[in-house]
mmCIF file of C-alpha atoms in Angstrom:
data_model
loop_
_atom_site.group_PDB
_atom_site.id
_atom_site.type_symbol
_atom_site.label_atom_id
_atom_site.label_comp_id
_atom_site.label_asym_id
_atom_site.label_seq_id
_atom_site.Cartn_x
_atom_site.Cartn_y
_atom_site.Cartn_z
ATOM 1 C CA MET A 1 160.887 -19.905 83.907
ATOM 2 C CA GLU A 2 162.750 -16.541 82.613
ATOM 3 C CA ALA A 3 161.524 -13.335 83.894
ATOM 4 C CA PRO A 4 161.291 -10.814 81.583
ATOM 5 C CA SER A 5 164.937 -8.639 82.066
ATOM 6 C CA LYS A 6 164.160 -5.523 79.301
ATOM 7 C CA ASN A 7 162.329 -3.244 80.923
ATOM 8 C CA LEU A 8 159.049 -3.865 78.640
ATOM 9 C CA ALA A 9 157.312 -0.729 80.569
ATOM 10 C CA MET A 10 158.750 1.773 77.750
ATOM 11 C CA ASP A 11 157.790 0.275 74.874
ATOM 12 C CA LEU A 12 153.972 -0.149 77.030
ATOM 13 C CA VAL A 13 153.764 2.930 77.249
ATOM 14 C CA ARG A 14 154.085 3.680 73.422
ATOM 15 C CA VAL A 15 150.498 1.331 73.209
ATOM 16 C CA THR A 16 148.835 2.793 75.303
ATOM 17 C CA GLU A 17 150.051 6.773 74.336
ATOM 18 C CA ALA A 18 148.974 4.548 71.129
ATOM 19 C CA ALA A 19 145.242 4.493 72.350
ATOM 20 C CA ALA A 20 144.399 7.752 73.772
ATOM 21 C CA LEU A 21 145.457 9.235 70.792
ATOM 22 C CA ALA A 22 142.759 7.173 69.322
ATOM 23 C CA ALA A 23 140.124 6.767 71.869
ATOM 24 C CA ALA A 24 140.387 10.228 72.672
ATOM 25 C CA ARG A 25 138.513 11.923 69.296
ATOM 26 C CA TRP A 26 135.457 10.275 70.130
ATOM 27 C CA LEU A 27 135.532 12.058 73.817
ATOM 28 C CA GLY A 28 131.947 13.334 74.793
ATOM 29 C CA ARG A 29 130.611 11.979 71.700
ATOM 30 C CA GLY A 30 128.310 9.598 72.947
ATOM 31 C CA ASP A 31 129.315 6.876 71.597
ATOM 32 C CA LYS A 32 132.013 4.138 73.942
ATOM 33 C CA ASN A 33 131.378 1.912 71.286
ATOM 34 C CA SER A 34 133.572 3.587 68.592
ATOM 35 C CA GLY A 35 136.039 5.565 71.281
ATOM 36 C CA ASP A 36 136.852 1.350 72.535
ATOM 37 C CA GLN A 37 136.879 0.441 68.982
ATOM 38 C CA ALA A 38 139.212 2.836 67.743
ATOM 39 C CA ALA A 39 141.171 1.706 71.085
ATOM 40 C CA VAL A 40 141.802 -1.434 70.493
ATOM 41 C CA ASP A 41 142.711 -0.521 67.332
ATOM 42 C CA ALA A 42 145.657 1.343 67.845
ATOM 43 C CA MET A 43 146.687 -0.743 71.182
ATOM 44 C CA ARG A 44 146.454 -4.234 69.114
ATOM 45 C CA LEU A 45 148.873 -2.458 65.903
ATOM 46 C CA SER A 46 150.957 -0.463 68.325
ATOM 47 C CA PHE A 47 151.659 -4.449 70.285
ATOM 48 C CA ASN A 48 152.352 -6.064 66.424
ATOM 49 C CA SER A 49 154.833 -4.185 66.430
ATOM 50 C CA LEU A 50 156.399 -5.095 69.716
ATOM 51 C CA ASP A 51 159.568 -8.223 70.671
ATOM 52 C CA ILE A 52 156.990 -9.835 72.907
ATOM 53 C CA ASP A 53 155.288 -13.255 72.412
ATOM 54 C CA GLY A 54 152.299 -12.050 74.478
ATOM 55 C CA LYS A 55 149.162 -13.891 75.239
ATOM 56 C CA ILE A 56 146.190 -12.050 75.866
ATOM 57 C CA VAL A 57 145.007 -13.405 79.249
ATOM 58 C CA ILE A 58 142.479 -10.253 80.990
ATOM 59 C CA GLY A 59 140.837 -9.065 77.533
ATOM 60 C CA GLU A 60 137.546 -6.887 77.452
ATOM 61 C CA GLY A 61 134.618 -6.295 75.672
ATOM 62 C CA GLU A 62 132.730 -9.627 76.058
ATOM 63 C CA LYS A 63 131.518 -8.191 79.507
ATOM 64 C CA ASP A 64 129.516 -5.833 77.285
ATOM 65 C CA GLU A 65 129.378 -6.671 73.555
ATOM 66 C CA ALA A 66 132.217 -4.177 72.614
ATOM 67 C CA PRO A 67 134.942 -4.744 70.682
ATOM 68 C CA MET A 68 137.930 -6.699 71.546
ATOM 69 C CA LEU A 69 141.335 -7.687 72.080
ATOM 70 C CA PHE A 70 139.969 -10.978 73.340
ATOM 71 C CA ASN A 71 141.084 -13.149 75.887
ATOM 72 C CA GLY A 72 143.625 -16.156 74.212
ATOM 73 C CA GLU A 73 144.308 -13.349 71.936
ATOM 74 C CA HIS A 74 148.297 -13.330 71.102
ATOM 75 C CA VAL A 75 149.919 -10.288 70.201
ATOM 76 C CA GLY A 76 153.691 -9.454 69.843
ATOM 77 C CA THR A 77 155.598 -10.558 66.362
ATOM 78 C CA GLY A 78 156.332 -13.603 68.672
ATOM 79 C CA LYS A 79 159.826 -14.191 68.754
ATOM 80 C CA GLY A 80 160.388 -12.454 72.382
ATOM 81 C CA LEU A 81 159.861 -12.999 75.899
ATOM 82 C CA ALA A 82 156.899 -14.978 77.085
ATOM 83 C CA VAL A 83 154.649 -13.345 78.432
ATOM 84 C CA ASP A 84 150.256 -12.457 79.367
ATOM 85 C CA VAL A 85 149.062 -9.556 79.337
ATOM 86 C CA ALA A 86 146.443 -7.755 80.228
ATOM 87 C CA VAL A 87 144.676 -4.973 78.398
ATOM 88 C CA ASP A 88 141.478 -2.025 79.245
ATOM 89 C CA PRO A 89 141.803 -0.302 76.062
ATOM 90 C CA VAL A 90 139.373 2.083 77.474
ATOM 91 C CA GLU A 91 139.094 2.170 80.652
ATOM 92 C CA GLY A 92 135.416 3.738 81.545
ATOM 93 C CA THR A 93 134.449 3.539 78.467
ATOM 94 C CA ASN A 94 131.556 5.500 79.146
ATOM 95 C CA LEU A 95 133.425 8.207 80.658
ATOM 96 C CA LEU A 96 134.960 8.676 77.099
ATOM 97 C CA ALA A 97 131.374 9.003 75.678
ATOM 98 C CA THR A 98 130.479 11.639 78.092
ATOM 99 C CA GLY A 99 133.120 13.984 78.708
ATOM 100 C CA ARG A 100 133.678 12.998 82.040
ATOM 101 C CA PRO A 101 137.231 13.102 84.224
ATOM 102 C CA ASN A 102 139.022 9.685 84.333
ATOM 103 C CA ALA A 103 138.394 7.617 81.312
ATOM 104 C CA ILE A 104 142.615 5.756 80.867
ATOM 105 C CA ALA A 105 144.504 3.333 78.665
ATOM 106 C CA VAL A 106 146.029 0.617 80.190
ATOM 107 C CA VAL A 107 148.314 -2.428 79.995
ATOM 108 C CA GLY A 108 149.765 -5.002 82.358
ATOM 109 C CA VAL A 109 152.252 -7.668 81.553
ATOM 110 C CA ALA A 110 153.881 -10.429 83.460
ATOM 111 C CA PRO A 111 156.086 -13.572 82.761
ATOM 112 C CA ALA A 112 153.995 -15.950 80.678
ATOM 113 C CA GLY A 113 151.696 -17.833 83.387
ATOM 114 C CA THR A 114 151.574 -15.961 86.228
ATOM 115 C CA MET A 115 148.162 -14.035 86.357
ATOM 116 C CA LEU A 116 144.953 -15.365 87.653
ATOM 117 C CA ASP A 117 142.987 -16.171 84.721
ATOM 118 C CA PRO A 118 139.104 -15.915 86.170
ATOM 119 C CA GLY A 119 137.556 -17.265 83.676
ATOM 120 C CA PRO A 120 133.872 -16.821 83.910
ATOM 121 C CA SER A 121 134.271 -14.026 86.149
ATOM 122 C CA TYR A 122 132.988 -10.584 85.293
ATOM 123 C CA TYR A 123 132.556 -9.251 89.385
ATOM 124 C CA MET A 124 134.415 -9.394 92.426
ATOM 125 C CA GLN A 125 135.156 -7.868 95.791
ATOM 126 C CA LYS A 126 137.578 -5.564 96.394
ATOM 127 C CA LEU A 127 139.667 -3.208 98.710
ATOM 128 C CA VAL A 128 142.241 -1.687 98.096
ATOM 129 C CA VAL A 129 145.101 -0.258 100.820
ATOM 130 C CA PRO A 130 147.835 1.915 101.065
ATOM 131 C CA ALA A 131 151.193 -0.154 102.051
ATOM 132 C CA PRO A 132 151.217 1.723 105.376
ATOM 133 C CA ALA A 133 147.950 -0.784 105.797
ATOM 134 C CA ARG A 134 148.709 -3.826 104.066
ATOM 135 C CA GLY A 135 148.792 -5.483 107.373
ATOM 136 C CA VAL A 136 145.384 -4.087 109.098
ATOM 137 C CA VAL A 137 142.804 -4.676 107.335
ATOM 138 C CA ASP A 138 140.517 -8.239 106.333
ATOM 139 C CA ILE A 139 138.008 -7.786 103.597
ATOM 140 C CA ASN A 140 135.617 -10.226 105.955
ATOM 141 C CA ALA A 141 135.666 -7.847 108.885
ATOM 142 C CA PRO A 142 133.012 -4.657 108.694
ATOM 143 C CA VAL A 143 133.572 -1.951 107.105
ATOM 144 C CA GLY A 144 133.908 0.668 110.331
ATOM 145 C CA HIS A 145 136.543 -1.879 111.778
ATOM 146 C CA ASN A 146 138.232 -1.827 108.442
ATOM 147 C CA LEU A 147 138.258 1.914 108.409
ATOM 148 C CA LYS A 148 138.859 2.476 112.006
ATOM 149 C CA SER A 149 142.379 -0.107 111.147
ATOM 150 C CA ILE A 150 143.518 2.341 108.576
ATOM 151 C CA ALA A 151 142.662 5.193 109.543
ATOM 152 C CA LYS A 152 144.814 4.415 112.818
ATOM 153 C CA ALA A 153 147.913 3.044 110.102
ATOM 154 C CA LEU A 154 147.581 6.715 108.428
ATOM 155 C CA GLY A 155 147.835 8.278 111.663
ATOM 156 C CA LYS A 156 144.395 9.937 111.008
ATOM 157 C CA ASP A 157 141.135 9.700 111.974
ATOM 158 C CA VAL A 158 138.420 7.814 110.528
ATOM 159 C CA ASP A 159 136.769 11.500 109.447
ATOM 160 C CA ASP A 160 140.761 12.233 106.819
ATOM 161 C CA LEU A 161 139.937 9.155 105.311
ATOM 162 C CA VAL A 162 138.446 9.511 101.548
ATOM 163 C CA VAL A 163 136.926 6.310 100.276
ATOM 164 C CA PHE A 164 136.776 5.375 96.536
ATOM 165 C CA VAL A 165 132.865 3.421 96.217
ATOM 166 C CA LEU A 166 131.434 3.042 92.777
ATOM 167 C CA ASP A 167 127.883 5.074 92.505
ATOM 168 C CA LYS A 168 125.812 1.544 91.541
ATOM 169 C CA PRO A 169 123.469 0.053 93.213
ATOM 170 C CA ARG A 170 124.811 -3.041 95.019
ATOM 171 C CA HIS A 171 126.654 -0.261 96.964
ATOM 172 C CA LYS A 172 123.698 0.936 98.815
ATOM 173 C CA GLY A 173 124.189 -0.441 101.667
ATOM 174 C CA LEU A 174 128.056 0.199 101.719
ATOM 175 C CA ILE A 175 128.237 3.303 101.301
ATOM 176 C CA ALA A 176 126.114 3.928 104.260
ATOM 177 C CA GLU A 177 128.420 1.714 106.390
ATOM 178 C CA ILE A 178 131.453 4.172 105.425
ATOM 179 C CA ARG A 179 129.144 7.063 106.057
ATOM 180 C CA ALA A 180 127.751 5.757 109.538
ATOM 181 C CA ALA A 181 131.814 5.520 110.321
ATOM 182 C CA GLY A 182 132.348 9.029 109.480
ATOM 183 C CA ALA A 183 134.888 8.635 106.753
ATOM 184 C CA ARG A 184 134.134 10.762 103.574
ATOM 185 C CA ILE A 185 133.554 9.546 99.907
ATOM 186 C CA GLN A 186 133.955 9.518 96.440
ATOM 187 C CA LEU A 187 131.876 8.334 94.831
ATOM 188 C CA HIS A 188 132.078 7.340 90.757
ATOM 189 C CA THR A 189 130.270 6.313 87.686
ATOM 190 C CA ASP A 190 133.055 4.088 86.405
ATOM 191 C CA GLY A 191 137.160 3.884 86.434
ATOM 192 C CA ASP A 192 138.118 1.419 89.148
ATOM 193 C CA VAL A 193 141.131 0.993 88.231
ATOM 194 C CA ASN A 194 141.774 3.906 88.905
ATOM 195 C CA GLY A 195 140.290 3.851 92.001
ATOM 196 C CA SER A 196 142.613 1.401 92.680
ATOM 197 C CA LEU A 197 146.176 3.307 91.181
ATOM 198 C CA MET A 198 144.052 5.768 93.424
ATOM 199 C CA ALA A 199 144.257 4.368 96.876
ATOM 200 C CA VAL A 200 148.147 2.780 97.162
ATOM 201 C CA ASN A 201 149.325 6.670 95.165
ATOM 202 C CA PRO A 202 150.752 9.021 98.400
ATOM 203 C CA ARG A 203 150.038 11.720 95.618
ATOM 204 C CA ALA A 204 146.165 11.013 95.477
ATOM 205 C CA GLU A 205 143.525 11.773 98.114
ATOM 206 C CA VAL A 206 141.570 8.394 97.954
ATOM 207 C CA ASP A 207 142.926 6.990 100.878
ATOM 208 C CA VAL A 208 141.582 3.386 99.624
ATOM 209 C CA MET A 209 139.125 1.257 97.898
ATOM 210 C CA MET A 210 136.009 -0.552 98.580
ATOM 211 C CA GLY A 211 132.691 -2.354 96.861
ATOM 212 C CA THR A 212 132.169 -4.946 94.055
ATOM 213 C CA GLY A 213 133.928 -4.214 90.491
ATOM 214 C CA GLY A 214 135.375 -6.109 87.327
ATOM 215 C CA THR A 215 137.794 -9.297 87.730
ATOM 216 C CA PRO A 216 139.325 -8.404 84.993
ATOM 217 C CA GLU A 217 139.910 -4.803 86.300
ATOM 218 C CA GLY A 218 141.225 -6.708 89.716
ATOM 219 C CA VAL A 219 143.959 -8.649 87.751
ATOM 220 C CA LEU A 220 144.861 -4.933 85.875
ATOM 221 C CA SER A 221 145.283 -3.176 88.978
ATOM 222 C CA ALA A 222 146.895 -5.782 90.083
ATOM 223 C CA CYS A 223 150.213 -5.426 88.161
ATOM 224 C CA ALA A 224 150.258 -1.701 89.439
ATOM 225 C CA ILE A 225 149.690 -2.363 93.093
ATOM 226 C CA ARG A 226 152.774 -4.185 92.940
ATOM 227 C CA ILE A 227 155.127 -2.396 91.580
ATOM 228 C CA MET A 228 153.352 0.864 94.330
ATOM 229 C CA GLY A 229 153.585 -1.208 97.055
ATOM 230 C CA GLY A 230 149.782 -1.388 98.348
ATOM 231 C CA GLU A 231 147.850 -3.867 98.571
ATOM 232 C CA LEU A 232 144.738 -5.349 97.228
ATOM 233 C CA PHE A 233 141.994 -7.935 99.103
ATOM 234 C CA ALA A 234 139.121 -9.895 96.400
ATOM 235 C CA ARG A 235 137.036 -12.475 96.374
ATOM 236 C CA PHE A 236 135.049 -13.664 93.879
ATOM 237 C CA ASP A 237 131.934 -12.044 93.607
ATOM 238 C CA PRO A 238 129.119 -12.867 91.328
ATOM 239 C CA GLN A 239 126.466 -10.064 90.243
ATOM 240 C CA LYS A 240 124.491 -12.964 88.727
ATOM 241 C CA GLU A 241 122.746 -16.289 89.485
ATOM 242 C CA ASP A 242 124.450 -17.881 85.323
ATOM 243 C CA GLU A 243 127.643 -15.977 86.351
ATOM 244 C CA LYS A 244 128.031 -17.932 89.701
ATOM 245 C CA ARG A 245 126.900 -21.096 88.278
ATOM 246 C CA ALA A 246 129.333 -20.794 85.392
ATOM 247 C CA MET A 247 132.209 -20.195 88.318
ATOM 248 C CA ILE A 248 131.418 -23.057 90.412
ATOM 249 C CA ASP A 249 130.666 -25.459 87.880
ATOM 250 C CA ALA A 250 135.048 -24.431 86.696
ATOM 251 C CA GLY A 251 135.573 -24.789 90.167
ATOM 252 C CA TYR A 252 136.349 -22.260 91.419
ATOM 253 C CA ASP A 253 136.353 -21.069 95.643
ATOM 254 C CA LEU A 254 133.231 -18.330 95.554
ATOM 255 C CA LYS A 255 135.193 -18.345 99.605
ATOM 256 C CA GLN A 256 138.425 -17.436 98.837
ATOM 257 C CA VAL A 257 140.520 -14.271 99.586
ATOM 258 C CA TYR A 258 143.051 -13.348 97.222
ATOM 259 C CA THR A 259 145.419 -11.293 97.131
ATOM 260 C CA ALA A 260 147.592 -8.829 94.719
ATOM 261 C CA SER A 261 150.310 -11.741 94.300
ATOM 262 C CA ASP A 262 148.099 -14.305 94.388
ATOM 263 C CA LEU A 263 146.916 -12.207 91.453
ATOM 264 C CA VAL A 264 149.818 -11.299 89.442
ATOM 265 C CA LYS A 265 152.498 -14.377 90.434
ATOM 266 C CA SER A 266 155.699 -12.303 89.496
ATOM 267 C CA ASP A 267 157.416 -9.363 90.991
ATOM 268 C CA GLU A 268 158.835 -8.897 87.153
ATOM 269 C CA VAL A 269 155.785 -6.461 85.901
ATOM 270 C CA PHE A 270 155.488 -4.091 84.122
ATOM 271 C CA PHE A 271 152.569 -1.275 84.160
ATOM 272 C CA ALA A 272 151.365 1.966 81.928
ATOM 273 C CA ALA A 273 148.503 4.295 81.755
ATOM 274 C CA THR A 274 147.511 7.011 79.747
ATOM 275 C CA GLY A 275 145.449 9.712 80.459
ATOM 276 C CA LEU A 276 142.331 9.791 78.025
ATOM 277 C CA SER A 277 140.148 12.094 79.847
ATOM 278 C CA GLY A 278 142.255 13.701 82.193
ATOM 279 C CA GLY A 279 141.132 13.993 85.937
ATOM 280 C CA SER A 280 142.608 14.007 89.111
ATOM 281 C CA PHE A 281 144.814 11.021 88.586
ATOM 282 C CA LEU A 282 146.162 11.785 84.868
ATOM 283 C CA ASP A 283 145.882 14.771 82.481
ATOM 284 C CA GLY A 284 143.899 13.508 79.737
ATOM 285 C CA VAL A 285 145.135 14.139 76.005
ATOM 286 C CA ARG A 286 145.106 17.586 75.040
ATOM 287 C CA TYR A 287 144.991 18.649 71.385
ATOM 288 C CA THR A 288 147.030 21.293 69.739
ATOM 289 C CA GLY A 289 147.686 22.583 66.650
ATOM 290 C CA THR A 290 150.927 20.493 65.514
ATOM 291 C CA GLY A 291 150.108 17.200 67.433
ATOM 292 C CA ALA A 292 148.819 16.449 70.778
ATOM 293 C CA VAL A 293 150.515 16.061 74.703
ATOM 294 C CA THR A 294 149.778 12.301 76.398
ATOM 295 C CA HIS A 295 150.187 12.330 80.577
ATOM 296 C CA SER A 296 151.022 8.498 80.756
ATOM 297 C CA LEU A 297 152.208 6.324 84.292
ATOM 298 C CA VAL A 298 154.963 3.965 83.656
ATOM 299 C CA MET A 299 155.923 1.463 86.268
ATOM 300 C CA ARG A 300 158.535 -1.741 86.172
ATOM 301 C CA GLY A 301 158.396 -3.743 89.304
ATOM 302 C CA HIS A 302 161.838 -4.989 89.219
ATOM 303 C CA THR A 303 163.431 -2.280 90.240
ATOM 304 C CA GLY A 304 160.208 -0.037 91.825
ATOM 305 C CA THR A 305 160.437 2.339 89.079
ATOM 306 C CA ILE A 306 157.431 4.573 88.587
ATOM 307 C CA ARG A 307 158.017 7.178 85.953
ATOM 308 C CA TYR A 308 155.127 10.086 84.671
ATOM 309 C CA ILE A 309 156.245 10.886 81.135
ATOM 310 C CA GLU A 310 155.132 13.878 79.107
ATOM 311 C CA SER A 311 154.499 13.097 75.402
ATOM 312 C CA GLU A 312 154.103 15.563 72.099
ATOM 313 C CA HIS A 313 152.481 13.873 69.071
ATOM 314 C CA THR A 314 153.414 15.293 66.054
ATOM 315 C CA TRP A 315 149.918 14.547 63.829
ATOM 316 C CA ASP A 316 152.260 11.894 61.365
ATOM 317 C CA LYS A 317 151.843 9.902 64.401
ATOM 318 C CA LEU A 318 147.821 10.788 65.577
ATOM 319 C CA MET A 319 146.691 9.665 61.899
ATOM 320 C CA ARG A 320 149.035 6.359 61.843
ATOM 321 C CA PHE A 321 147.175 5.367 64.950
ATOM 322 C CA SER A 322 144.228 6.675 64.844
ATOM 323 C CA ALA A 323 140.633 5.041 63.478
ATOM 324 C CA VAL A 324 138.756 8.823 62.618
ATOM 325 C CA LYS A 325 140.144 10.358 59.756
ATOM 326 C CA TYR A 326 141.605 13.868 59.075
ATOM 327 C CA ASP A 327 141.185 16.040 57.851
#
């Protein structure tokens, strides 16, 4: 298998920028599907200008009956490198619709055949930790035990830790265990890719992410985690009986624990994310009198390069990539 030699990350950031520019016009307008559709259309248009032979392995839309860049769809001109593609045109559609922080547009790319196809799985249990704690945790261990181990590895007390948890009914017991251990919690309604990024980024105030989130988001997060040096431990966690039955029928082992390297089996991985609604991790799209400003994170696994990019865009580019009509 030939690994990509070109730094695709700088091409991918144009894809996430286009999605963010298109979707951000829907910020706070209460219509998550229209915002998602705008991002999908812009992302697809941008992808198809790239000289790659891309196949969507991690798409979006089926779970929420939203507009899709669907699994199996081919993107790019077809003339370049063969790659697996993971996308989330709007990670946090509810955040975008309500105008809340931390909605982002995200893309990950790796050599063809290296991304795990999650099949019919929608949900997985995840434990994401920064690099110093990657060898001291066990997803099967009690929450309190893992928190003590993480705190020791980071040179902190447990009550110094901040844990990212999705604010869902399924996490009632998890939240109680974290509080009993003495750690602090950030509860987020959506956005577990963002949570994974914060857990492995030393710039962020989050120390660990725990709980059950989307399986596609887990694979997408693994692209970034491989580059940033933290670790993801994950296990399929179907939330409904039909999802569980479909997983068993497809031959998946529900007890198997996956790491980031299991989900994405190559170091030659690329990742880009652009902020839509702003937040603690990436600033959002800011419109000006002559265009807009975006803030992005761009990474390449082969070199370990991590770039934070602020870009200015003219009205001409905004109009080309937006589903919204401009006056």
